[in-house]
Coordinates of C-alpha atoms and ligand atoms in Angstrom, one line a residue:
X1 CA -53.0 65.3 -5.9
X2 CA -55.0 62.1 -6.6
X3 CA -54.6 58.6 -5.7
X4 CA -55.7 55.4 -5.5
X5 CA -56.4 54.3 -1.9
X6 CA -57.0 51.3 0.6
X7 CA -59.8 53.0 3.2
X8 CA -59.8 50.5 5.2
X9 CA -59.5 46.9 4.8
X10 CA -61.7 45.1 2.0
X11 CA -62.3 49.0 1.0
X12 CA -60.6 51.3 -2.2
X13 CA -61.7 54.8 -3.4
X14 CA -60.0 57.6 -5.0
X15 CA -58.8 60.4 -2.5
X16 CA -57.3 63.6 -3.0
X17 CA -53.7 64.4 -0.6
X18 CA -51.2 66.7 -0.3
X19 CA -48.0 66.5 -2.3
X20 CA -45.0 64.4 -0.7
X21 CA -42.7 67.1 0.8
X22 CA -39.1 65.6 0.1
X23 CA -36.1 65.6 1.8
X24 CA -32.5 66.6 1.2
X25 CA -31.2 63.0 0.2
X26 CA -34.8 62.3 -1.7
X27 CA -36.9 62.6 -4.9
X28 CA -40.6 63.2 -5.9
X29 CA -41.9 60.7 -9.1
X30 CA -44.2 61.1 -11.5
X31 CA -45.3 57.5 -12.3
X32 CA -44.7 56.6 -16.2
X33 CA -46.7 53.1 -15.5
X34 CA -47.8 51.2 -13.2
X35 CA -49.1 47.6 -11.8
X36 CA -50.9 46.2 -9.3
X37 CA -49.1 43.2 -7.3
X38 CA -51.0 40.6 -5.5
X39 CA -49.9 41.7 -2.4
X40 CA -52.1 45.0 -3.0
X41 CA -54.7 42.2 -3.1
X42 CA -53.6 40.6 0.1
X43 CA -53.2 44.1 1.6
X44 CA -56.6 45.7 0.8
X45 CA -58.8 42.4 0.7
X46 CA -56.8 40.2 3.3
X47 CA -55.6 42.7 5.7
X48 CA -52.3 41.4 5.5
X49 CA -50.0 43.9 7.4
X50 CA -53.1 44.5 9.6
X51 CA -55.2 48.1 8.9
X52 CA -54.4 51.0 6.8
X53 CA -56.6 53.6 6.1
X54 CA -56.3 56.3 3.4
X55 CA -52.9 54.8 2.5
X56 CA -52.2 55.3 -1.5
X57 CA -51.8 51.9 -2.9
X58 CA -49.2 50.3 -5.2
X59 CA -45.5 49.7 -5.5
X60 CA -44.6 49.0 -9.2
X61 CA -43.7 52.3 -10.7
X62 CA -41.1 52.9 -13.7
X63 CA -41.7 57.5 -13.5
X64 CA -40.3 60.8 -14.0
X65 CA -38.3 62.4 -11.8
X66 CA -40.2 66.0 -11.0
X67 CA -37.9 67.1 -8.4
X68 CA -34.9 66.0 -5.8
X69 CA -33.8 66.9 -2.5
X70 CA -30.4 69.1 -2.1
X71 CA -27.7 66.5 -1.8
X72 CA -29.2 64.2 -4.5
X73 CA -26.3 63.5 -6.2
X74 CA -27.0 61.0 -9.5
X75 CA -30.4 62.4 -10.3
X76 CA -32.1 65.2 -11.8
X77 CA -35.7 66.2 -12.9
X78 CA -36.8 64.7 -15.7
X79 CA -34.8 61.5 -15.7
X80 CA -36.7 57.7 -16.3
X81 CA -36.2 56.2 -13.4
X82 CA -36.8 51.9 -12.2
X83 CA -38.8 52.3 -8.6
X84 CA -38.2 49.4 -6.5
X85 CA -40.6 48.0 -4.3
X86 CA -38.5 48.1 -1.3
X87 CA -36.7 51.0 -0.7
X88 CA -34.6 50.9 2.5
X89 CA -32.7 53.4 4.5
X90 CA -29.5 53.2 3.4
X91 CA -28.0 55.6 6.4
X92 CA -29.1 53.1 9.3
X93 CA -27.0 51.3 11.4
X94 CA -29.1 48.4 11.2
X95 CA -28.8 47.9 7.5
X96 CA -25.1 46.8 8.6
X97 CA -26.8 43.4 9.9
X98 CA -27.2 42.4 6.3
X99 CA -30.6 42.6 5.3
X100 CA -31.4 45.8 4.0
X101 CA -35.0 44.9 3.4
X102 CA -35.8 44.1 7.0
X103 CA -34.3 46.8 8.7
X104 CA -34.4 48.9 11.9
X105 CA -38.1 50.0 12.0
X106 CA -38.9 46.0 12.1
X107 CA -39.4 43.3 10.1
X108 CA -40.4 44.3 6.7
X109 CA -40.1 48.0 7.1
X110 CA -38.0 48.0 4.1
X111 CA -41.1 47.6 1.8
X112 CA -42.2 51.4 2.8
X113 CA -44.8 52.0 -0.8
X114 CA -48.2 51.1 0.0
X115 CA -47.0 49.4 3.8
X116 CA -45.6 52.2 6.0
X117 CA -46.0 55.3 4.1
X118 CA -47.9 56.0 0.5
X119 CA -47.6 53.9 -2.3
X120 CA -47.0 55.0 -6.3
X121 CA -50.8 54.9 -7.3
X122 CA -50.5 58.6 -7.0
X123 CA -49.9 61.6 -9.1
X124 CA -46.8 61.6 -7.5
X125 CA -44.7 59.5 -5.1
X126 CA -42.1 60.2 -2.4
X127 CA -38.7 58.1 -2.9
X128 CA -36.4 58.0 0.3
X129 CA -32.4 58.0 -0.2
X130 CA -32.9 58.7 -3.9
X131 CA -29.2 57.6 -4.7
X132 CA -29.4 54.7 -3.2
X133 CA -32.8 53.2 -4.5
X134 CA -33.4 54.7 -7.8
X135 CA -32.0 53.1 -11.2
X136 CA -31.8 55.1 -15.1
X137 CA -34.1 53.0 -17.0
X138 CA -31.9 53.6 -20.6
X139 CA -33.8 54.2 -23.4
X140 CA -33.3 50.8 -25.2
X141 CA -35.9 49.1 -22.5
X142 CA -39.2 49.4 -22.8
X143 CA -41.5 50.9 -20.0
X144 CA -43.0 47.2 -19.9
X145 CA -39.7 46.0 -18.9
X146 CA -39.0 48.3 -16.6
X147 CA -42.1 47.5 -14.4
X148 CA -41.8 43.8 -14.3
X149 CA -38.4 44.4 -12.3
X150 CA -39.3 46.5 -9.3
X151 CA -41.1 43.6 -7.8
X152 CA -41.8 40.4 -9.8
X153 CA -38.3 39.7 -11.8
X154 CA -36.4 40.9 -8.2
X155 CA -38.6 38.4 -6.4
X156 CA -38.9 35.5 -8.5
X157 CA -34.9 35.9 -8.9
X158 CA -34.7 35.7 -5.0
X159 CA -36.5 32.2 -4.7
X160 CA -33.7 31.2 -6.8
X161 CA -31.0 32.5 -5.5
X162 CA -32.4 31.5 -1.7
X163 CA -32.3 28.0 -2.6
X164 CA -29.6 28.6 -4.1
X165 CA -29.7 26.8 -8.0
X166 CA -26.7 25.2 -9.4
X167 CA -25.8 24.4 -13.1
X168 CA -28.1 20.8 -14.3
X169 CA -29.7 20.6 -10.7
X170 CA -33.3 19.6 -10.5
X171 CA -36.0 22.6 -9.3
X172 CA -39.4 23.1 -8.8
X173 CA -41.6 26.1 -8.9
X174 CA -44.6 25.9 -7.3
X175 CA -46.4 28.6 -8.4
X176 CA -46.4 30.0 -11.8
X177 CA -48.1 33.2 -11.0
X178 CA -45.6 36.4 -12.3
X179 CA -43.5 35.5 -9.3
X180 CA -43.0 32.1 -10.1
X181 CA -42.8 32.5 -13.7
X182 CA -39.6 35.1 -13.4
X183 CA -38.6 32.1 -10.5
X184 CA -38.4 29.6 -13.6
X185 CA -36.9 32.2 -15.8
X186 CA -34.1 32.9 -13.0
X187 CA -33.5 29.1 -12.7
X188 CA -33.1 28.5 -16.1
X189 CA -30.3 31.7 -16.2
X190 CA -28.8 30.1 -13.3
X191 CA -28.2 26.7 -15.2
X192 CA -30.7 24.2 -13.6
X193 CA -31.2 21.2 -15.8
X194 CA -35.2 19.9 -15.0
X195 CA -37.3 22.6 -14.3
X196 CA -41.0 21.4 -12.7
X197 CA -43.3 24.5 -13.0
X198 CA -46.5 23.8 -11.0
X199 CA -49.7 25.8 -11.6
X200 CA -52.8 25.2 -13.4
X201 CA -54.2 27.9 -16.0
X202 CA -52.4 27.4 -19.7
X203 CA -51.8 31.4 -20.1
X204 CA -49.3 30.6 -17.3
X205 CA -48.2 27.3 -18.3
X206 CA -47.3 28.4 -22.1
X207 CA -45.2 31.6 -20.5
X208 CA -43.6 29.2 -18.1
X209 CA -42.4 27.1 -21.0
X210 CA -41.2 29.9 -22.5
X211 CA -39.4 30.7 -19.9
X212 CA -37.8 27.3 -19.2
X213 CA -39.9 24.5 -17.9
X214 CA -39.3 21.0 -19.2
X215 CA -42.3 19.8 -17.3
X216 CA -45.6 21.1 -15.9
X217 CA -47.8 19.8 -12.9
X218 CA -51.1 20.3 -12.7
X219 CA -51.6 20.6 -8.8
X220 CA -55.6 20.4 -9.6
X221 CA -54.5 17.1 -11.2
X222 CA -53.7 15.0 -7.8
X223 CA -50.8 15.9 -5.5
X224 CA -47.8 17.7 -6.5
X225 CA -46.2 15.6 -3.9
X226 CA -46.6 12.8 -6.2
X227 CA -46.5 14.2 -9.2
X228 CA -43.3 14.8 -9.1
X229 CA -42.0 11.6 -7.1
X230 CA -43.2 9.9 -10.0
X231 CA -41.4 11.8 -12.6
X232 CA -38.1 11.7 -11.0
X233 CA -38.5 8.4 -9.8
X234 CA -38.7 8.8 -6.2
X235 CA -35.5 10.9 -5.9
X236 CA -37.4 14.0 -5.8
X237 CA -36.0 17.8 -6.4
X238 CA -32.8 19.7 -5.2
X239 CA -34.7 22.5 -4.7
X240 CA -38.1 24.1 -4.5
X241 CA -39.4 27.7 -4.7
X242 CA -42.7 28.4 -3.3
X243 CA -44.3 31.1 -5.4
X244 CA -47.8 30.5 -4.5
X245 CA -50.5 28.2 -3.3
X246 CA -51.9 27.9 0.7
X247 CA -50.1 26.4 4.0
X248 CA -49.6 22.7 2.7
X249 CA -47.1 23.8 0.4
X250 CA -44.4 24.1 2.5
X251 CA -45.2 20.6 3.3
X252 CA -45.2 19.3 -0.1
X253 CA -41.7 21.5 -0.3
X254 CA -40.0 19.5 2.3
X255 CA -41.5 16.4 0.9
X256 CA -40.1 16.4 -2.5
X257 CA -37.0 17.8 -1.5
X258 CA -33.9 15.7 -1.6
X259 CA -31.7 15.4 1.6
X260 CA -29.3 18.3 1.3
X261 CA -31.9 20.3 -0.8
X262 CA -32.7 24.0 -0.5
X263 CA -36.3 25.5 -0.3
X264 CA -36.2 29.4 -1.3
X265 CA -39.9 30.7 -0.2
X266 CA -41.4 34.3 -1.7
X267 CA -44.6 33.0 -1.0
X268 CA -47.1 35.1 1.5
X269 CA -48.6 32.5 4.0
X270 CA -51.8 34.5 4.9
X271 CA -53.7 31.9 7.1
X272 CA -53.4 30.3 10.6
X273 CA -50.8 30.9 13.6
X274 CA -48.6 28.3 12.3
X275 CA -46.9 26.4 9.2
X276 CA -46.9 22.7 9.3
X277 CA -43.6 20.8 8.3
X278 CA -43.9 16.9 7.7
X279 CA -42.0 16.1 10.7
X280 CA -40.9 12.5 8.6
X281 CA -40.2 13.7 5.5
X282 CA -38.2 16.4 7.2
X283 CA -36.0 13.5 8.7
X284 CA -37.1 14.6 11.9
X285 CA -35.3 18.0 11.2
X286 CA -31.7 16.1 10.4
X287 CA -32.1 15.8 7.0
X288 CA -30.3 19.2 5.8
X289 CA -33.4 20.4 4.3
X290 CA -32.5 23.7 4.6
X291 CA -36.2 26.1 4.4
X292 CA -35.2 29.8 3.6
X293 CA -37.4 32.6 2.9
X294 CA -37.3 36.4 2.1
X295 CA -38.9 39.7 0.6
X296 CA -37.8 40.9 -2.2
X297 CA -34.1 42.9 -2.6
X298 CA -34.6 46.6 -3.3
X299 CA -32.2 49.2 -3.8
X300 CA -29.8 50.9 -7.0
X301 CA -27.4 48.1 -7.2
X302 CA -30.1 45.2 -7.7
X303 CA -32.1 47.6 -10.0
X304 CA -29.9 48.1 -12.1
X305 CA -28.5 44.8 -12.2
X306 CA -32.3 43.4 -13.5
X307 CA -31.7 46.0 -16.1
X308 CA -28.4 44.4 -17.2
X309 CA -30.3 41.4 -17.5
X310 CA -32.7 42.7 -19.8
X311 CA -30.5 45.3 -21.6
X312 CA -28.0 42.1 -22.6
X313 CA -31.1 39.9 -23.7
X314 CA -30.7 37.3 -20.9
X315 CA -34.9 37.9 -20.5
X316 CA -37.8 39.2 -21.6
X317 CA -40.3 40.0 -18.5
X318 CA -42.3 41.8 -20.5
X319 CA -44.0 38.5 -22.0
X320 CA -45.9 38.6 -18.5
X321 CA -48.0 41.5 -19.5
X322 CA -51.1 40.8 -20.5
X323 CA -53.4 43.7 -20.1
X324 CA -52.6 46.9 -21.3
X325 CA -55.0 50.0 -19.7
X326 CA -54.2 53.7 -19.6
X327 CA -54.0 56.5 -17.8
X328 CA -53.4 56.7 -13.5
X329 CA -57.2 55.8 -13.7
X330 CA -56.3 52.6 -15.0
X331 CA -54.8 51.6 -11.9
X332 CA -58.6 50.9 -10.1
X333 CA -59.5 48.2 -13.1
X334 CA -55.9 46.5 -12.9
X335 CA -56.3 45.8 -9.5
X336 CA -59.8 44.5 -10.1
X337 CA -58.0 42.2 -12.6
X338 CA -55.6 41.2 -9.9
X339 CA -58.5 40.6 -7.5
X340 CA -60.5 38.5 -9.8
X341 CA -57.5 36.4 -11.6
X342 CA -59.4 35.2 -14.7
X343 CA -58.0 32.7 -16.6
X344 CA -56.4 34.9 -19.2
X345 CA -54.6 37.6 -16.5
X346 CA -50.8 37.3 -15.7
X347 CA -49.7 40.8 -15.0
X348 CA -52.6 44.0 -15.9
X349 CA -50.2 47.3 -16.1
X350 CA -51.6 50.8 -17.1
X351 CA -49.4 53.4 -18.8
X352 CA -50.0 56.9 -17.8
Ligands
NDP401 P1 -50.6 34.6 -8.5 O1 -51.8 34.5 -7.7 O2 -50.6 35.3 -9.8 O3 -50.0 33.1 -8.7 C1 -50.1 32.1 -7.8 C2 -49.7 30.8 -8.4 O4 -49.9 29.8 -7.5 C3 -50.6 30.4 -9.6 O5 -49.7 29.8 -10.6 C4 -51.5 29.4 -9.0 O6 -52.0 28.5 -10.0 C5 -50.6 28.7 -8.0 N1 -51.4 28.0 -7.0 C6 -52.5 28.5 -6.3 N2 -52.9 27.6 -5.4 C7 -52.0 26.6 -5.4 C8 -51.8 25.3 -4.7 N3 -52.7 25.0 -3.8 N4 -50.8 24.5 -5.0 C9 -49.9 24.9 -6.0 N5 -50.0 26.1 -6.7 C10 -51.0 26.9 -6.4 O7 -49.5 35.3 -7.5 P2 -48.1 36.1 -7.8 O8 -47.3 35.4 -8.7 O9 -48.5 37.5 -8.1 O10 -47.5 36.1 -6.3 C11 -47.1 34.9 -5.7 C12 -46.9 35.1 -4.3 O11 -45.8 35.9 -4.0 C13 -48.1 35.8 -3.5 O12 -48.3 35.1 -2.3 C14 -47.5 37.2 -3.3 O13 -48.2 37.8 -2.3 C15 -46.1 36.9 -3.1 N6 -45.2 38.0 -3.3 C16 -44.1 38.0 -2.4 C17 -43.1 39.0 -2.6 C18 -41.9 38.9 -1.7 O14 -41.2 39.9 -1.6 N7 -41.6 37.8 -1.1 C19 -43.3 40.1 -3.5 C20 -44.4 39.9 -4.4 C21 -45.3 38.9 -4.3 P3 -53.1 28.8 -11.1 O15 -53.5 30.2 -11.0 O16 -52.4 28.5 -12.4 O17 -54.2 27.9 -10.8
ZN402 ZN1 -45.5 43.2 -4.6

């Protein structure tokens, strides 16, 4: 079968591969679309989990179910299926320590597609524990849909619920990338009452308003420190979610956080050995600013809890879609989108 593939890092190409052999409690995929993350990007171009060669890329996949192991229960070939990005072993001790994501094989090893073992790029895909990570997409969501949630909608909604938004609270998103804009979307669900969205290109700021902002900082503009000191009068935020930008961030974080506030970080920090807190600002560390971080939750149950979300109108992710290609081909010039970030692209998907 054909895939897209990392070679090595700062190297793609198409390859040819064997078909996943599946196990007993798994299922073989057919992807039904696709899209490229920006940790593909940070993978292939930055080397960010270190060197990988002929590894199929990608780990947004709505598909097809082509076949399933013997004590796949739930399943059956030909069923449209919601991939997550992280797929853990559900049958590990480990995943009794309460973060199924990071699990027994190490930190991370729960995000398996285009990390530890192929990704969905592919003709077909190999799905571990098939009962356990896959979710029906019904018929009344759109493919669109259906891909923003494997990764982005799961993620952004974790930087909320890490820092942990309460009804008229004060957040702010730095970062209004796909992540961050389902992170302002989620805060907004959750009840917050200001929402800062901080980025910088307008096809991202208008999305963001849709999606909830009240106010937007430029952080090419002068510091988003005080940016928004100034707008809330020195009392700063209750919380911040890092969705993007480089290591002073979680500075700026801990800056404009209120005593007692709650930073929820989905951000990849891909530079230098160490991150530098404001040792001041962070009341020097008794101020209960509390910094917590995560990958993104996998698995049925939060699957098919994005698509409740969606099914009962609560949000549209969709709206992040801005470029529409075709065909598994399509996969080589969405990730070029993704590598390149014009002005105009949020999320590039391809429909097969
Ligand atoms: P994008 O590159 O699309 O968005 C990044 C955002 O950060 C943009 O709004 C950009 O602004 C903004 N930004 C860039 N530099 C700065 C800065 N110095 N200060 C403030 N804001 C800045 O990324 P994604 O939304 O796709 O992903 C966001 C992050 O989440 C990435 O690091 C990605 O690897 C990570 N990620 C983490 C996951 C997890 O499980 N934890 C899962 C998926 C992704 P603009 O472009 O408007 O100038
Ligand atoms: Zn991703």
């Amino acid at each position: 079968m054909k895939g897209f593939a990392m070679m090595c890092i700062g190297k793609t190409a198409w390859i040819n591969k064997e078909r996943p052999i599946i196990g007993p409690f798994d299922a073989l995929v057919e992807p039904l679309a696709l899209a490229p993350c920006t940790s593909d990007i940070h993978t292939v171009y930055s080397g960010a989990i270190g060197e990988r060669t002929n590894m199929i890329l990608g780990h947004e996949a709505v598909g097809r179910v082509v076949e399933v192991g013997s004590e796949v229960r739930d399943f059956k070939k030909g069923d449209r299926v919601v991939v997550p990005a992280i797929t853990p072993e559900w049958r590990t001790t480990a995943i009794q320590e309460g973060v199924p994501a990071q699990h027994s094989e190490g930190m991370l090893t729960g995000w398996k597609f285009s990390n530890i073992k192929d990704g969905v790029f592919g003709e077909f895909f190999h799905v571990n524990d098939a009962d356990m990570n896959l979710a029906i997409l019904p018929e009344s969501i759109s493919l669109e849909q259906g891909l923003m949630m494997c990764d982005m909608m799961t993620t952004g909604f974790h930087g909320v619920e890490m820092a942990n938004v309460q009804f008229g609270s004060t957040v702010a998103v730095i970062g209004i990338g796909p992540v961050g804009l389902m992170a302002v979307a989620g805060a907004a669900l959750r009840g917050a009452g200001r929402i800062f969205a901080v980025g910088s290109r307008p096809t991202c700021v208008k999305i963001a308003k849709e999606y909830g902002a009240t106010d937007i900082v430029n952080y090419k503009q002068g510091s988003i420190v005080t940016q928004i000191l100034e707008a809330t009068k020195n009392h700063g935020v209750d919380h911040v979610i890092i969705a993007g930008g480089d290591n002073s961030v979680l500075g700026d974080a801990v800056t404009m956080l209120k005593p007692g506030g709650v930073i929820g970080n989905i951000n990849y920090f891909g530079e230098g050995d160490s991150l530098p807190i404001p040792r001041l600002a962070w009341g020097c560390g008794m101020a209960h600013k509390y910094i917590h971080s995560g990958l993104c939750p996998g698995g049925r149950v939060r699957m098919e809890r994005m698509i409740a979300l969606v099914k009962y109108g609560r949000v549209d992710p969709a709206k992040m879609v801005t470029h529409r290609l075709s065909g598994l081909e399509g996969v080589e010039k969405g990730l070029e989108m993704m590598h390149s970030k014009d002005a105009d692209v949020i999320k590039p998907i391809t429909i097969i």
